Structures are given as C-alpha cells and as structure tokens.
mmCIF file of C-alpha atoms in Angstrom:
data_model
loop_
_atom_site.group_PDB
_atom_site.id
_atom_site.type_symbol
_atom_site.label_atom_id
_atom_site.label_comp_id
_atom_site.label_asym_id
_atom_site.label_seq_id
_atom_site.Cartn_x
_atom_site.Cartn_y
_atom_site.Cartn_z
ATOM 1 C CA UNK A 21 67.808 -71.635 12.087
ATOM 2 C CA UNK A 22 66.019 -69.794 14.826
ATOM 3 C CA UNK A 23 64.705 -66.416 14.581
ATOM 4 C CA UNK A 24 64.672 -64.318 17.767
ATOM 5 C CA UNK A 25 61.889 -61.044 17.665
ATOM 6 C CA UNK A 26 62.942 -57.889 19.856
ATOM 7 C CA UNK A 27 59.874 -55.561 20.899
ATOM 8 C CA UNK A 28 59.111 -52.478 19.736
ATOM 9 C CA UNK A 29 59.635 -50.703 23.325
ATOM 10 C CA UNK A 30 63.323 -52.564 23.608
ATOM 11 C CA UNK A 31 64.208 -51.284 20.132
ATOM 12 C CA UNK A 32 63.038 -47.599 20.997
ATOM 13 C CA UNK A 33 64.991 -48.136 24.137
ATOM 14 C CA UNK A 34 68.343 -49.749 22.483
ATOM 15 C CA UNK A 35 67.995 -46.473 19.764
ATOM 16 C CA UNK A 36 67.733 -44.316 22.788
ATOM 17 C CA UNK A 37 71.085 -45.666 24.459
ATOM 18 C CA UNK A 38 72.773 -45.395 21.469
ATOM 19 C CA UNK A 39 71.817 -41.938 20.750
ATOM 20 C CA UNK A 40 72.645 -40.922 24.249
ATOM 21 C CA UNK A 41 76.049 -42.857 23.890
ATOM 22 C CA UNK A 42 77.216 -41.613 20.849
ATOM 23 C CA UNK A 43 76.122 -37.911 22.283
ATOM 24 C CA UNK A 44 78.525 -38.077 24.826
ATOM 25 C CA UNK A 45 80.989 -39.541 22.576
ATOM 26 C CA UNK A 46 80.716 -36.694 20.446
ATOM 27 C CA UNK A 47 80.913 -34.134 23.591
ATOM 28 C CA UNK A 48 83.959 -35.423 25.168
ATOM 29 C CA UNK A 49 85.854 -36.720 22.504
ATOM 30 C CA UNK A 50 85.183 -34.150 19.919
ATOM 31 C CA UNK A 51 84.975 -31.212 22.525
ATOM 32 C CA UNK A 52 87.067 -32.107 25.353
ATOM 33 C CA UNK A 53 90.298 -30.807 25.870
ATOM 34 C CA UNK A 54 93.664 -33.011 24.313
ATOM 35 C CA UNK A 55 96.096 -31.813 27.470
ATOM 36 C CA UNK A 56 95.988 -31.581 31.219
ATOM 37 C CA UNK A 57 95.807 -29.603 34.087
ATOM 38 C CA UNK A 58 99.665 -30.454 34.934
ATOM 39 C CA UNK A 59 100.480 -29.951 31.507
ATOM 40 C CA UNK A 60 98.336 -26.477 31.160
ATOM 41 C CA UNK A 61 100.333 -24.887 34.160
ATOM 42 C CA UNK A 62 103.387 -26.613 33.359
ATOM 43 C CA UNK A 63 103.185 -23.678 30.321
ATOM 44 C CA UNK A 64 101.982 -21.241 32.844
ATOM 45 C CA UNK A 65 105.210 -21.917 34.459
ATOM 46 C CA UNK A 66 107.306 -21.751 32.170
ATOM 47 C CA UNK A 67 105.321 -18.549 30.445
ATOM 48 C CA UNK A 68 106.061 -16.513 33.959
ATOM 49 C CA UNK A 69 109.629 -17.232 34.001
ATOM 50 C CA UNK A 70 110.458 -16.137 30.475
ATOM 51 C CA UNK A 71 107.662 -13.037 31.029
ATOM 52 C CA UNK A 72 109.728 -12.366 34.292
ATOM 53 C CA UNK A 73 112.763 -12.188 31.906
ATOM 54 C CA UNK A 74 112.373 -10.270 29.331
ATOM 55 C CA UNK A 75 110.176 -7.482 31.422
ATOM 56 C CA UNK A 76 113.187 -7.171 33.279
ATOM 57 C CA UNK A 77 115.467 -6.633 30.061
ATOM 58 C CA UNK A 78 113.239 -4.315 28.427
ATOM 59 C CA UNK A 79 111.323 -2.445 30.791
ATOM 60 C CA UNK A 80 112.638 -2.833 34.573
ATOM 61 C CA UNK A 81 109.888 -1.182 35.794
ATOM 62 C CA UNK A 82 107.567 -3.344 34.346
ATOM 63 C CA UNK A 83 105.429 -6.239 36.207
ATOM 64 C CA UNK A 84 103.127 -9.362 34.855
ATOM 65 C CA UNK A 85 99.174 -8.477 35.743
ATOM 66 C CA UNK A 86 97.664 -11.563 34.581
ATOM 67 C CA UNK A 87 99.233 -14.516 32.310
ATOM 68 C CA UNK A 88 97.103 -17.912 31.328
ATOM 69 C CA UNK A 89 97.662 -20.877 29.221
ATOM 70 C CA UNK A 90 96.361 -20.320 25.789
ATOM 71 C CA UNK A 91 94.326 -23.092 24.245
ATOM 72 C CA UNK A 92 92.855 -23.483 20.794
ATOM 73 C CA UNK A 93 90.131 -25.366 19.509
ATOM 74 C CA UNK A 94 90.777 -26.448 15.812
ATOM 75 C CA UNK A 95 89.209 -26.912 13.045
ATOM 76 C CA UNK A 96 86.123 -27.518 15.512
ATOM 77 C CA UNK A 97 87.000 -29.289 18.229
ATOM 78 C CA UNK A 98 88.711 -30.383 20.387
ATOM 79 C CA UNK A 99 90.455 -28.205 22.410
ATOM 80 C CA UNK A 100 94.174 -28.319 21.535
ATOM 81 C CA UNK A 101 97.244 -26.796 24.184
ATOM 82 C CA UNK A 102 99.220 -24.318 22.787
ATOM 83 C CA UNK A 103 102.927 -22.925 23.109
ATOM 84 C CA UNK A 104 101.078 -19.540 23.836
ATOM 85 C CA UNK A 105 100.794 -17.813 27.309
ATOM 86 C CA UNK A 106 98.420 -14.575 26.773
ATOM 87 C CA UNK A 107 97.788 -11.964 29.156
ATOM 88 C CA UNK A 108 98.322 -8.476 30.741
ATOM 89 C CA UNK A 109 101.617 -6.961 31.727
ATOM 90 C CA UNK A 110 102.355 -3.247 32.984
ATOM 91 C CA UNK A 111 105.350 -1.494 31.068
ATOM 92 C CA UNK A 112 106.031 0.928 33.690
ATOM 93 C CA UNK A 113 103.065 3.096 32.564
ATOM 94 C CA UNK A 114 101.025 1.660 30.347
ATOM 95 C CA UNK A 115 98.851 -1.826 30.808
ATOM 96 C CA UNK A 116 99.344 -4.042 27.604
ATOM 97 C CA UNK A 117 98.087 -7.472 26.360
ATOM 98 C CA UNK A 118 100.593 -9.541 25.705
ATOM 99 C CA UNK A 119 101.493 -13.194 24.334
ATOM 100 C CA UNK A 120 104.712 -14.734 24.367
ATOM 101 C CA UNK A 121 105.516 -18.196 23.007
ATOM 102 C CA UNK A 122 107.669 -20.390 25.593
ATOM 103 C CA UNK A 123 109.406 -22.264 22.720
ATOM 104 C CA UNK A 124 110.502 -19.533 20.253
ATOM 105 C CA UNK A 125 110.876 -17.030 23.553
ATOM 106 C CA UNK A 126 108.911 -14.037 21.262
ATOM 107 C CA UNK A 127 106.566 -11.015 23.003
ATOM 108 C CA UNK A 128 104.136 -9.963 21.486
ATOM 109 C CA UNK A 129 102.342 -6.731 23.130
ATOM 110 C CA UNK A 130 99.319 -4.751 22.223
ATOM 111 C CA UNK A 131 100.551 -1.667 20.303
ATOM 112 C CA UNK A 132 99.047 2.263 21.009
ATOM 113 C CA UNK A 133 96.163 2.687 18.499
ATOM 114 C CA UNK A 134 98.385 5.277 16.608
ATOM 115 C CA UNK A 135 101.108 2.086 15.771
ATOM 116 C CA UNK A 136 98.351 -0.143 15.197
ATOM 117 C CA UNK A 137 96.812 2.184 12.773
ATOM 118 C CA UNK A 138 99.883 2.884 11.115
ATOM 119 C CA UNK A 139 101.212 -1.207 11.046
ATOM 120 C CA UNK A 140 97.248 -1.000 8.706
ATOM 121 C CA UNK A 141 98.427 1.263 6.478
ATOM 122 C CA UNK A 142 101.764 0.153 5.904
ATOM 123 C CA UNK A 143 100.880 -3.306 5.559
ATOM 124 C CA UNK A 144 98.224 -1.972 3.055
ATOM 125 C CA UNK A 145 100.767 -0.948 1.225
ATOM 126 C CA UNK A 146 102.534 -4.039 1.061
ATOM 127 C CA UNK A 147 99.772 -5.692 0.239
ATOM 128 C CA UNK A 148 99.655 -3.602 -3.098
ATOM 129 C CA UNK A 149 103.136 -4.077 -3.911
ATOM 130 C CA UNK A 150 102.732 -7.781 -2.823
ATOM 131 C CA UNK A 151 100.114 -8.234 -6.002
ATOM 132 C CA UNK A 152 101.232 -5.406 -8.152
ATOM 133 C CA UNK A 153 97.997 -3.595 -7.435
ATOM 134 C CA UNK A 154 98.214 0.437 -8.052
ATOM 135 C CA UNK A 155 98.816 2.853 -5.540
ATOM 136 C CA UNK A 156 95.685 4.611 -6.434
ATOM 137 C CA UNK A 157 93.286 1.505 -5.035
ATOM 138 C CA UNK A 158 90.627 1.739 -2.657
ATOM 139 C CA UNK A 159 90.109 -0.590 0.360
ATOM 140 C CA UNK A 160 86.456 -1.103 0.821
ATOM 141 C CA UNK A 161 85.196 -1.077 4.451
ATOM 142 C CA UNK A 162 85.598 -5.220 5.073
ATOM 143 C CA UNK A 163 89.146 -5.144 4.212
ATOM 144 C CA UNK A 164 91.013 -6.499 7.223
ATOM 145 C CA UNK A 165 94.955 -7.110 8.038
ATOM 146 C CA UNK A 166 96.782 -7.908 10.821
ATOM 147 C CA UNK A 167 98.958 -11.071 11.988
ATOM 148 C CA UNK A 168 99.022 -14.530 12.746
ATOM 149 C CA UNK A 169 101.280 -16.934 14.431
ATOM 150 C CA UNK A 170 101.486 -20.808 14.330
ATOM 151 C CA UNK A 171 100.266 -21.295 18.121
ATOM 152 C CA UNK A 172 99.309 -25.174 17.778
ATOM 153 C CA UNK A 173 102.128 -27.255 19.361
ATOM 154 C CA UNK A 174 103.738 -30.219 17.691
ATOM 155 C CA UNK A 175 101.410 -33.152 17.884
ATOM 156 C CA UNK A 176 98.325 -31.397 17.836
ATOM 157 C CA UNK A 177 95.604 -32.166 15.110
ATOM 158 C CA UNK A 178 97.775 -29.310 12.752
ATOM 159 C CA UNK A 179 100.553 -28.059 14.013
ATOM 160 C CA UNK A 180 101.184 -26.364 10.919
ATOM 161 C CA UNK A 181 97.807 -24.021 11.201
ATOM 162 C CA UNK A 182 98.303 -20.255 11.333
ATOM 163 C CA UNK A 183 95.715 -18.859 13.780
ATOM 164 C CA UNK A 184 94.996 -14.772 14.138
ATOM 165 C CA UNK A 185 95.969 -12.575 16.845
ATOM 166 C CA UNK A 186 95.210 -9.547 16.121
ATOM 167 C CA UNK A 187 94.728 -8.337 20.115
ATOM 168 C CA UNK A 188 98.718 -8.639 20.123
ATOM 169 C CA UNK A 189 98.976 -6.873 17.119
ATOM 170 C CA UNK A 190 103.134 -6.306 16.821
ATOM 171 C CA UNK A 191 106.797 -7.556 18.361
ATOM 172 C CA UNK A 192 107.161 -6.325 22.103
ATOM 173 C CA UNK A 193 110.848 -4.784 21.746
ATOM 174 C CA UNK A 194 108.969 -2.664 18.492
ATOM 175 C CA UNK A 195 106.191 -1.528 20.442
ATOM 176 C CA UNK A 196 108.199 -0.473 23.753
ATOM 177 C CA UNK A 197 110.875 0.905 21.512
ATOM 178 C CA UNK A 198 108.707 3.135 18.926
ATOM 179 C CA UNK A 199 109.966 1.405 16.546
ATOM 180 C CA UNK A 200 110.079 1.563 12.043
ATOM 181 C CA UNK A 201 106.822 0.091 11.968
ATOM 182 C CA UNK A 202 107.228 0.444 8.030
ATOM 183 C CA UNK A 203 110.597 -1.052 7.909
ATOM 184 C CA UNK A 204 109.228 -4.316 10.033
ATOM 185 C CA UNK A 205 106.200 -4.543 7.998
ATOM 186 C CA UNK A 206 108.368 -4.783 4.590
ATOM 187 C CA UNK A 207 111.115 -7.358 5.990
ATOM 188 C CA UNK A 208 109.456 -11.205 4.912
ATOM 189 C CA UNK A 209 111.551 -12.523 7.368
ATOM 190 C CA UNK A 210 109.724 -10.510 9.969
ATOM 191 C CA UNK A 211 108.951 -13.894 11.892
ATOM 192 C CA UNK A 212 105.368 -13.203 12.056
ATOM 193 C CA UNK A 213 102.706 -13.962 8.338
ATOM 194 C CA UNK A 214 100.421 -10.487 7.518
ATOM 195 C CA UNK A 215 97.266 -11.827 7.067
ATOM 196 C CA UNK A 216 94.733 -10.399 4.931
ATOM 197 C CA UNK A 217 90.681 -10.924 4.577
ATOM 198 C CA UNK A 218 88.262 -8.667 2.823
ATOM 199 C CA UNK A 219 87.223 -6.725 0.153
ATOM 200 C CA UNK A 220 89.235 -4.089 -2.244
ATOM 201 C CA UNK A 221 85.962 -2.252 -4.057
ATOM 202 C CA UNK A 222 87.455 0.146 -6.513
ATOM 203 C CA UNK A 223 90.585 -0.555 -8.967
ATOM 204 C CA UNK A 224 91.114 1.501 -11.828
ATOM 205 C CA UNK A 225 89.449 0.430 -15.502
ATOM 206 C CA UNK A 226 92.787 -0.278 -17.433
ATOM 207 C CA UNK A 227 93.854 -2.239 -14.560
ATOM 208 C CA UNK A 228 93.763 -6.435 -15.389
ATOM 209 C CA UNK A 229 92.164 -8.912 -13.030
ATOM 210 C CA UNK A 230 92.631 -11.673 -15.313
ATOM 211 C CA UNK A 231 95.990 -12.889 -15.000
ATOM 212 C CA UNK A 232 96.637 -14.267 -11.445
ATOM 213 C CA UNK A 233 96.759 -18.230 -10.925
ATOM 214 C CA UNK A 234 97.147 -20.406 -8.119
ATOM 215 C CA UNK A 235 100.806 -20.773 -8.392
ATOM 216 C CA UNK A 236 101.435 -17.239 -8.919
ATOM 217 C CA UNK A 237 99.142 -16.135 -5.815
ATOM 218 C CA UNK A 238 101.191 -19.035 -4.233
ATOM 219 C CA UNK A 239 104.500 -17.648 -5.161
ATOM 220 C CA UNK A 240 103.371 -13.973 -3.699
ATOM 221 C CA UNK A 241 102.612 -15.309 -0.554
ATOM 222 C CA UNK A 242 106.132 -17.154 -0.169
ATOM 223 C CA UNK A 243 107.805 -14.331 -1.337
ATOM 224 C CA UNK A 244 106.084 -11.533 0.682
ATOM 225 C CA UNK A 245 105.243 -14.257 3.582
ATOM 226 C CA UNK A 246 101.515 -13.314 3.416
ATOM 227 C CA UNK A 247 98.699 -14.710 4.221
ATOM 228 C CA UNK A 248 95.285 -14.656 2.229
ATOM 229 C CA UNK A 249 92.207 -16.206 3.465
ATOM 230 C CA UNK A 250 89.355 -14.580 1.144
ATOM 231 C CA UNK A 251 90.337 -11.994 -1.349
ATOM 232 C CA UNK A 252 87.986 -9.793 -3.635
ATOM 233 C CA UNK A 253 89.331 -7.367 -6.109
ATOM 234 C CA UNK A 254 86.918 -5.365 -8.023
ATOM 235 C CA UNK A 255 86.932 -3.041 -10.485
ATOM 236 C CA UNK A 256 83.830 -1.162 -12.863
ATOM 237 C CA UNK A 257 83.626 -4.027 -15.231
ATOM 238 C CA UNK A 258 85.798 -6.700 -13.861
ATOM 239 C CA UNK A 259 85.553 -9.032 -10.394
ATOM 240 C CA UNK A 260 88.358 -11.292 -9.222
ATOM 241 C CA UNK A 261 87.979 -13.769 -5.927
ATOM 242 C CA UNK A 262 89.984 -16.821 -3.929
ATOM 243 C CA UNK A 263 89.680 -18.331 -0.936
ATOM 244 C CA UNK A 264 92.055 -20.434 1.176
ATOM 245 C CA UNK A 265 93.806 -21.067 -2.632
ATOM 246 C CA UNK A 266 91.012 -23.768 -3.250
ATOM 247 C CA UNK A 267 89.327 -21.418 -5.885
ATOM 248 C CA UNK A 268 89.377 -18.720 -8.158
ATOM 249 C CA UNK A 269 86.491 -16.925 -9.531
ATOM 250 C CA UNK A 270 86.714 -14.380 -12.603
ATOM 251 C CA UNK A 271 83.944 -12.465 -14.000
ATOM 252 C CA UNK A 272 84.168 -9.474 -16.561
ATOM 253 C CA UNK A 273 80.914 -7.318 -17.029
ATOM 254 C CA UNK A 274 79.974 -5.416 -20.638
ATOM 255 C CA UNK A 275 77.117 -3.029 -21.375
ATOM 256 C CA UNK A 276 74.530 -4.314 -23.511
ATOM 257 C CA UNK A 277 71.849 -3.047 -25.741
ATOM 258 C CA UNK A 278 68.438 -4.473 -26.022
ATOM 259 C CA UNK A 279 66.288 -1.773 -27.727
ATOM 260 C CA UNK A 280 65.753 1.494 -25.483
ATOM 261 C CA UNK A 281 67.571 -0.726 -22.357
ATOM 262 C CA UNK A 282 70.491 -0.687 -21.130
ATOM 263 C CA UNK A 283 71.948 -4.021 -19.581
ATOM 264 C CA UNK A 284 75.292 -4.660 -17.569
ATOM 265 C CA UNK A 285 75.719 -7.990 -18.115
ATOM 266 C CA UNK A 286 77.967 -10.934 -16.755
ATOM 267 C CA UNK A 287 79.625 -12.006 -20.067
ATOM 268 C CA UNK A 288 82.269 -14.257 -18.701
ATOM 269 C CA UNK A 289 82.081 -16.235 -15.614
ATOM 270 C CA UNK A 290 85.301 -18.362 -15.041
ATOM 271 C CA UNK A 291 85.489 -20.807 -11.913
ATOM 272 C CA UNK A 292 88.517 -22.840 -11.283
ATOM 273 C CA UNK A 293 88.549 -25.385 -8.190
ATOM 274 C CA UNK A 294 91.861 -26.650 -7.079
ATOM 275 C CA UNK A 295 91.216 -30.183 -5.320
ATOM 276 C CA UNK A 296 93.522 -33.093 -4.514
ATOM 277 C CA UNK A 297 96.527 -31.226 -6.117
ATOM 278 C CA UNK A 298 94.458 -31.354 -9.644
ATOM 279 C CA UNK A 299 92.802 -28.103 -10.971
ATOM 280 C CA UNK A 300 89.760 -27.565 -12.977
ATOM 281 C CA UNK A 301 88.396 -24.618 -14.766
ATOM 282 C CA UNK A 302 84.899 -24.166 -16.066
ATOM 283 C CA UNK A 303 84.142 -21.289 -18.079
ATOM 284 C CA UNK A 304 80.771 -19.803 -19.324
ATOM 285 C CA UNK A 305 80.148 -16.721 -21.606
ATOM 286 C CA UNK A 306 76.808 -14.899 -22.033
ATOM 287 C CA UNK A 307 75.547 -12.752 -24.720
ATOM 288 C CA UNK A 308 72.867 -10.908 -23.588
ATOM 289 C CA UNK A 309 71.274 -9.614 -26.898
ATOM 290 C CA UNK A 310 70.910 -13.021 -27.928
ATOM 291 C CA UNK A 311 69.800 -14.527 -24.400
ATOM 292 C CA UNK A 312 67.638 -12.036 -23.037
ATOM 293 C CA UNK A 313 64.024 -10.818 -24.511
ATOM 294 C CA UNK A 314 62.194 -7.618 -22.792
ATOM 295 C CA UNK A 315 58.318 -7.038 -24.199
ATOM 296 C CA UNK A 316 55.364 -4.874 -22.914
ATOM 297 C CA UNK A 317 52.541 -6.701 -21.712
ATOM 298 C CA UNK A 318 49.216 -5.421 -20.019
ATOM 299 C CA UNK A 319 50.848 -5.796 -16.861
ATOM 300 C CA UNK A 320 54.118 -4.047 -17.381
ATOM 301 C CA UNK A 321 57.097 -5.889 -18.528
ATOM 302 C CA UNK A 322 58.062 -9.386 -19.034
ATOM 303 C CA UNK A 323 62.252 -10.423 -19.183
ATOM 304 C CA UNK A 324 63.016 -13.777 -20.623
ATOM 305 C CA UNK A 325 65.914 -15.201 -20.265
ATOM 306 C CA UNK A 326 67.532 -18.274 -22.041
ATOM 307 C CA UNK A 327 66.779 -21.154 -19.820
ATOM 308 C CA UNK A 328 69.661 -23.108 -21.077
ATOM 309 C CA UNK A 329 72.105 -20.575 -20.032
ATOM 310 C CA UNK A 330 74.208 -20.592 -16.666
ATOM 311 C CA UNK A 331 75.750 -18.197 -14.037
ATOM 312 C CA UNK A 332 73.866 -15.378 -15.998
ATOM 313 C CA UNK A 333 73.471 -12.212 -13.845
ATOM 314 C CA UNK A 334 72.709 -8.979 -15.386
ATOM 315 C CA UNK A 335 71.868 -4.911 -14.425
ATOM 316 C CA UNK A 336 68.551 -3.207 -16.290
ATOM 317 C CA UNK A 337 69.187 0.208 -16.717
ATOM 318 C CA UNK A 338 67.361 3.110 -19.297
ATOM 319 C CA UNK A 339 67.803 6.790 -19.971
ATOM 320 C CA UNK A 340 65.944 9.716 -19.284
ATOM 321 C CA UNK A 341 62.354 9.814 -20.951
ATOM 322 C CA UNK A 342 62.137 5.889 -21.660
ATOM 323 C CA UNK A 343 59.001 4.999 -20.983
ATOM 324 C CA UNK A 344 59.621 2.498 -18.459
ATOM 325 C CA UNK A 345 60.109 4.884 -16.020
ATOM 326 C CA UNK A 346 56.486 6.230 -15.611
ATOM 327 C CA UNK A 347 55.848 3.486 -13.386
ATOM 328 C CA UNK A 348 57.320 1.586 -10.040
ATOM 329 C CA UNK A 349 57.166 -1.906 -10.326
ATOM 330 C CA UNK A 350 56.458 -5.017 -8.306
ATOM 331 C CA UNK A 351 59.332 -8.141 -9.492
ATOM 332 C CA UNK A 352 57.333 -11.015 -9.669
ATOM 333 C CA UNK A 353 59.834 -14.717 -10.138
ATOM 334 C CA UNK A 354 58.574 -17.389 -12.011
ATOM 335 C CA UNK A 355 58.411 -19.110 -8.609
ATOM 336 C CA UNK A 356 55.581 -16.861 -7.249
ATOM 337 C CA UNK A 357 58.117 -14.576 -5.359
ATOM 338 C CA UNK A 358 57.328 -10.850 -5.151
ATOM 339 C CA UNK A 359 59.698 -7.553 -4.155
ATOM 340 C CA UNK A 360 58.794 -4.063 -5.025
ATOM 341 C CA UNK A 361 61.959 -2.535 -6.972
ATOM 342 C CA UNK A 362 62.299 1.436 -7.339
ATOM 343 C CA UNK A 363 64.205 3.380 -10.292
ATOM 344 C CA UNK A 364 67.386 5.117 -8.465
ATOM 345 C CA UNK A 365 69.689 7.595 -10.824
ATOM 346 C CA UNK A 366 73.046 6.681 -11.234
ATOM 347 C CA UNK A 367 75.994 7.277 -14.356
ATOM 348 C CA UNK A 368 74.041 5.370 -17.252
ATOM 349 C CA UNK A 369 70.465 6.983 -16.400
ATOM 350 C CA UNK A 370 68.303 4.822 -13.848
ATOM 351 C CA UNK A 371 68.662 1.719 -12.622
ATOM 352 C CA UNK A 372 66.763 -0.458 -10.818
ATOM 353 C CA UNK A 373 66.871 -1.400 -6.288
ATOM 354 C CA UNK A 374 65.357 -2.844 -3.930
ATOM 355 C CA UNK A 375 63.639 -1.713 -1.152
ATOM 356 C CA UNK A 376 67.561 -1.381 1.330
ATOM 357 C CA UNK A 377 68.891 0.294 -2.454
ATOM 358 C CA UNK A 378 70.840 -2.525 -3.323
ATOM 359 C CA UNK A 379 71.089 -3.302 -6.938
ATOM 360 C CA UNK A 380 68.763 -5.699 -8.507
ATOM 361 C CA UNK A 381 70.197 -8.201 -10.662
ATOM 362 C CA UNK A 382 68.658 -10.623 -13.188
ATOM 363 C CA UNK A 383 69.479 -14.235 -13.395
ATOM 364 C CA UNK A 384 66.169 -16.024 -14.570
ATOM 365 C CA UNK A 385 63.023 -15.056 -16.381
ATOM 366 C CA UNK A 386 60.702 -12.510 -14.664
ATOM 367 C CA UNK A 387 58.158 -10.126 -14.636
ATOM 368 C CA UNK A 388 57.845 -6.555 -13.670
ATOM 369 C CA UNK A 389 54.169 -5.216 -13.020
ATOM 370 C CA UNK A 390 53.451 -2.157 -12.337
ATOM 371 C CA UNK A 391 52.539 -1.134 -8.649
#
C-alpha cells in the first residue's frame, strides 16, 4: 500500500476552499429566494386586478398608490413567495395600507387608530372569556394582540405557518364600513386567528392558575380560534407560563418565617415539556425554613441555602426596627460576584433591590456585608 503526504500549505488551502464553498452554499441556498422574478409579478398582476376590483365595489372613488409582492422568510431562511400583495391604496380620502390575498380574494386595510384601539380592547376581552380569566384583570404593559394570516403558499417550507400582520390590522369592507368591531372580534369563524403575546401582571388572589393543560389550552384555541405564542399570567402568590404549547411552567409562592425575616419563597416549581407528542412533568417543592439558614457574622449577614435543592428562588424581607436595617449592604455570590442592594418599603415592611429597584431574589448561598 502506498501512502501519499499532502503539505501543510495545500491542506490550509483545501480548508480554505471548503470554507469559502460551503459559505456560499449557506448564502444562496439558505438565504436566497425559492421563486422568481416572473413568478413575483405574476402575483403583482394578479394582486392589481383583484385590488382594481374590489376598490371599485367598495369605494369608487378609491385608487391603488403602491402594491408589491409580499415575500416571507421562514423559520430563517430562505425567502419564501407568498399569496400576499401589500401596499397603499387611497379610499377616496384617506391613504391606507392594505394586503389582499389573490387566492382567498380578502382586503385587509389599516384601520383609524380609534378602531384599532377598540379591535385591543375587545379582543382583550375575548381573550378573558377565551380562558375564563375575570373581568377585573390587569394587562401589564407587554401584553400584545392583534392578527395573523397564513401568508405562506402551498409548497413552501410550511404552508401551514401563521405569520403577524398587525400593519393591516382588520377586514377592508369593516374598516370602510365602520363596522361592529365587537361583534367581528367575538365570531371564531371571523376568517382571520387573534393572536396574543405578553404578559397579564395582576389577577386576583382567589383566582387558580393551576388547572390549565396542554389539551385544554389546545381546546381554547380551537374553540375561540386564537392564537398564543408566549403567555404569562400572574397573580400575588401564583405564576403560570407557555410558549408555542411546548411547555408549561407553574410556580406558587408562600411567606416564610426564619426568625425576625420574612421570606417569599418559591415552594412549588412545576415544569412540563411536551416533545414528540409525549409529555413530561417535573416537579420540585421547597421549604424554606428547613433549606435556608440566615446568621450574623462580623461582616454582616451570611444566607445558606441547601445545596442539594433546585429551582429555589426566594424574597428577604423584615419589619420595622429589625436590626438588619441599620445598614446597606454589598451581595457578595459565592462566585466572587458583587452588587450593592438597598432596603425599599413595600406591604410586608422592607425588602431588598438593586441598584434599577428591581427585586432581589435568592437562589444560592450568599453573603451580605455591610457597605
């Protein structure tokens, strides 16, 4: 057998051609657009004639100001043609986005921010009823909703992917027309999916986050024909979370005594993970007065927590007069990593923040020395 020895400049030069060649590879297979210019104004085309049409049935005054194909790149790449024309069209007064879908023939136009603000509370609304949450709930500031339309055409990498536009807001003949923006928002069959992302930061304390389950968020969403990317529903002593229906978090919080402190502590943490059609739950409890130490040293304070313990998370609060609170304190982890924390008031006494007054929680052992 004979052996045949390559260089070290040809092998730096063969791993440089394939780097280079599996660059572009990447760029124009993975990036590159999956249709063509005939095929991209072949929708243009046909985009302007139905635009053309239904201006002239609903608004005879109205004209087209700008129309384009609409492409999408999904999940990441590449670029995928769409059924979608999007643009600009005059009404007769008023210039509008628009996007109209040349296989279903539907218009959708930009709404006047009074509709559009009232399609976000009604669907708010719905959303409640949709998961039986009480009227009296409060939408944090994240909490977004809007709709979404399957734009990918058939044969595309997912035709069946929802995609947001929330530019285009409602149905044309609804927005021309004034119309029950209430009544279309509570009709599933609407044709179009309410989509929802964000946070709701304040349920009331009787008020259960425990109970909901893949199949019955599943079941909601068919019924309601919602859609739900990332949820959080929070309450004083109870958290509740999904995303895309791959996995559920549940945490309830109690108050804890250890001594003269006050802790809110994590005492259940539940995770289930839905994968492959098979779902798994993992569950952890905490007791805090049996986990968690707190003794005076010549520095300050030193918290121990059980080091076999996991997901632990935990508030330190005291009352008035506790002796803790003659001092500010510098955190110091076990890792070497230092933050000055600050005593700020709030229901149970004091508690402590950080430097932007977020609330400092406890996972691991630590120190607090005084500043």
């Amino acid at each position: 057998m004979k052996y045949k020895f390559v260089s070290l400049e040809i092998k730096r030069f063969i791993a440089l051609f394939c780097i280079i060649a599996s660059s572009c590879l990447l760029l124009s297979g993975c990036y590159g657009s999956r249709y063509s210019e005939d095929e991209a104004n072949e929708v243009v085309k046909q985009g302007t004639a139905l635009m053309e049409d239904w201006i002239k049935m609903n608004c005879p005054y109205g004209k087209i100001v700008e129309i384009n194909h609409y492409d999408l790149m999904y999940p990441s790449g590449p670029w995928y043609l769409t059924d979608y024309v999007t643009g600009t069209m005059n009404d007769g007064h008023t210039d509008r986005g628009f996007a109209a879908n040349i296989k279903t023939g539907a218009v959708w136009l930009r709404p006047d921010d009074d509709m559009l603000e009232e399609f976000v509370e009604c669907s708010k609304e719905y959303y409640l009823k949709s998961l039986d949450l009480p009227s009296d709930t409060i939408f944090g500031d994240s909490f977004h909703t809007g709709l979404c339309y399957r734009p990918l055409r058939e044969g595309s990498f997912d035709s069946t992917a929802d995609a947001f536009f929330e530019y285009y807001g409602l149905p044309g003949e609804l927005v021309l027309q004034n119309g029950d923006v209430k009544e279309y928002v509570n009709n599933p069959d609407r044709g179009a999916t309410i989509y929802y992302n964000g946070w709701i930061e304040q349920l009331p304390e009787s008020f259960s986050l425990e109970s909901y389950t893949f199949d019955d968020l599943k079941q909601r969403q068919e019924k309601y024909n919602i859609k739900c990317d990332y949820i959080v529903l929070k309450s004083k002593f109870e958290q509740f979370s999904y995303s895309y229906l791959n996995y559920l978090h549940y945490e309830k919080w109690e108050y804890e005594e250890i001594g003269d402190v006050l802790l809110k502590n994590r005492s259940v943490y539940r995770r289930t993970e839905k994968e492959h059609g098979i779902v798994k739950t993992n569950e952890y409890t905490f007791n805090a007065q049996e986990g968690v130490q707190i003794e005076k040293t010549d520095k300050g304070y030193r918290i121990t927590v059980d080091p076999w313990a996991k997901n632990v998370e935990f508030q330190l609060m005291v009352k008035a007069g506790n002796p803790m609170l003659d001092h500010e304190y510098k955190r110091v982890w076990e890792d070497g990593t230092e933050r000055n924390c600050y005593w700020d008031e709030c229901d149970e006494g004091f508690r402590l923040e950080d430097n932007k007054g977020a609330i400092m929680s406890f996972s691991s052992t630590t120190e607090l020395i005084i500043r």
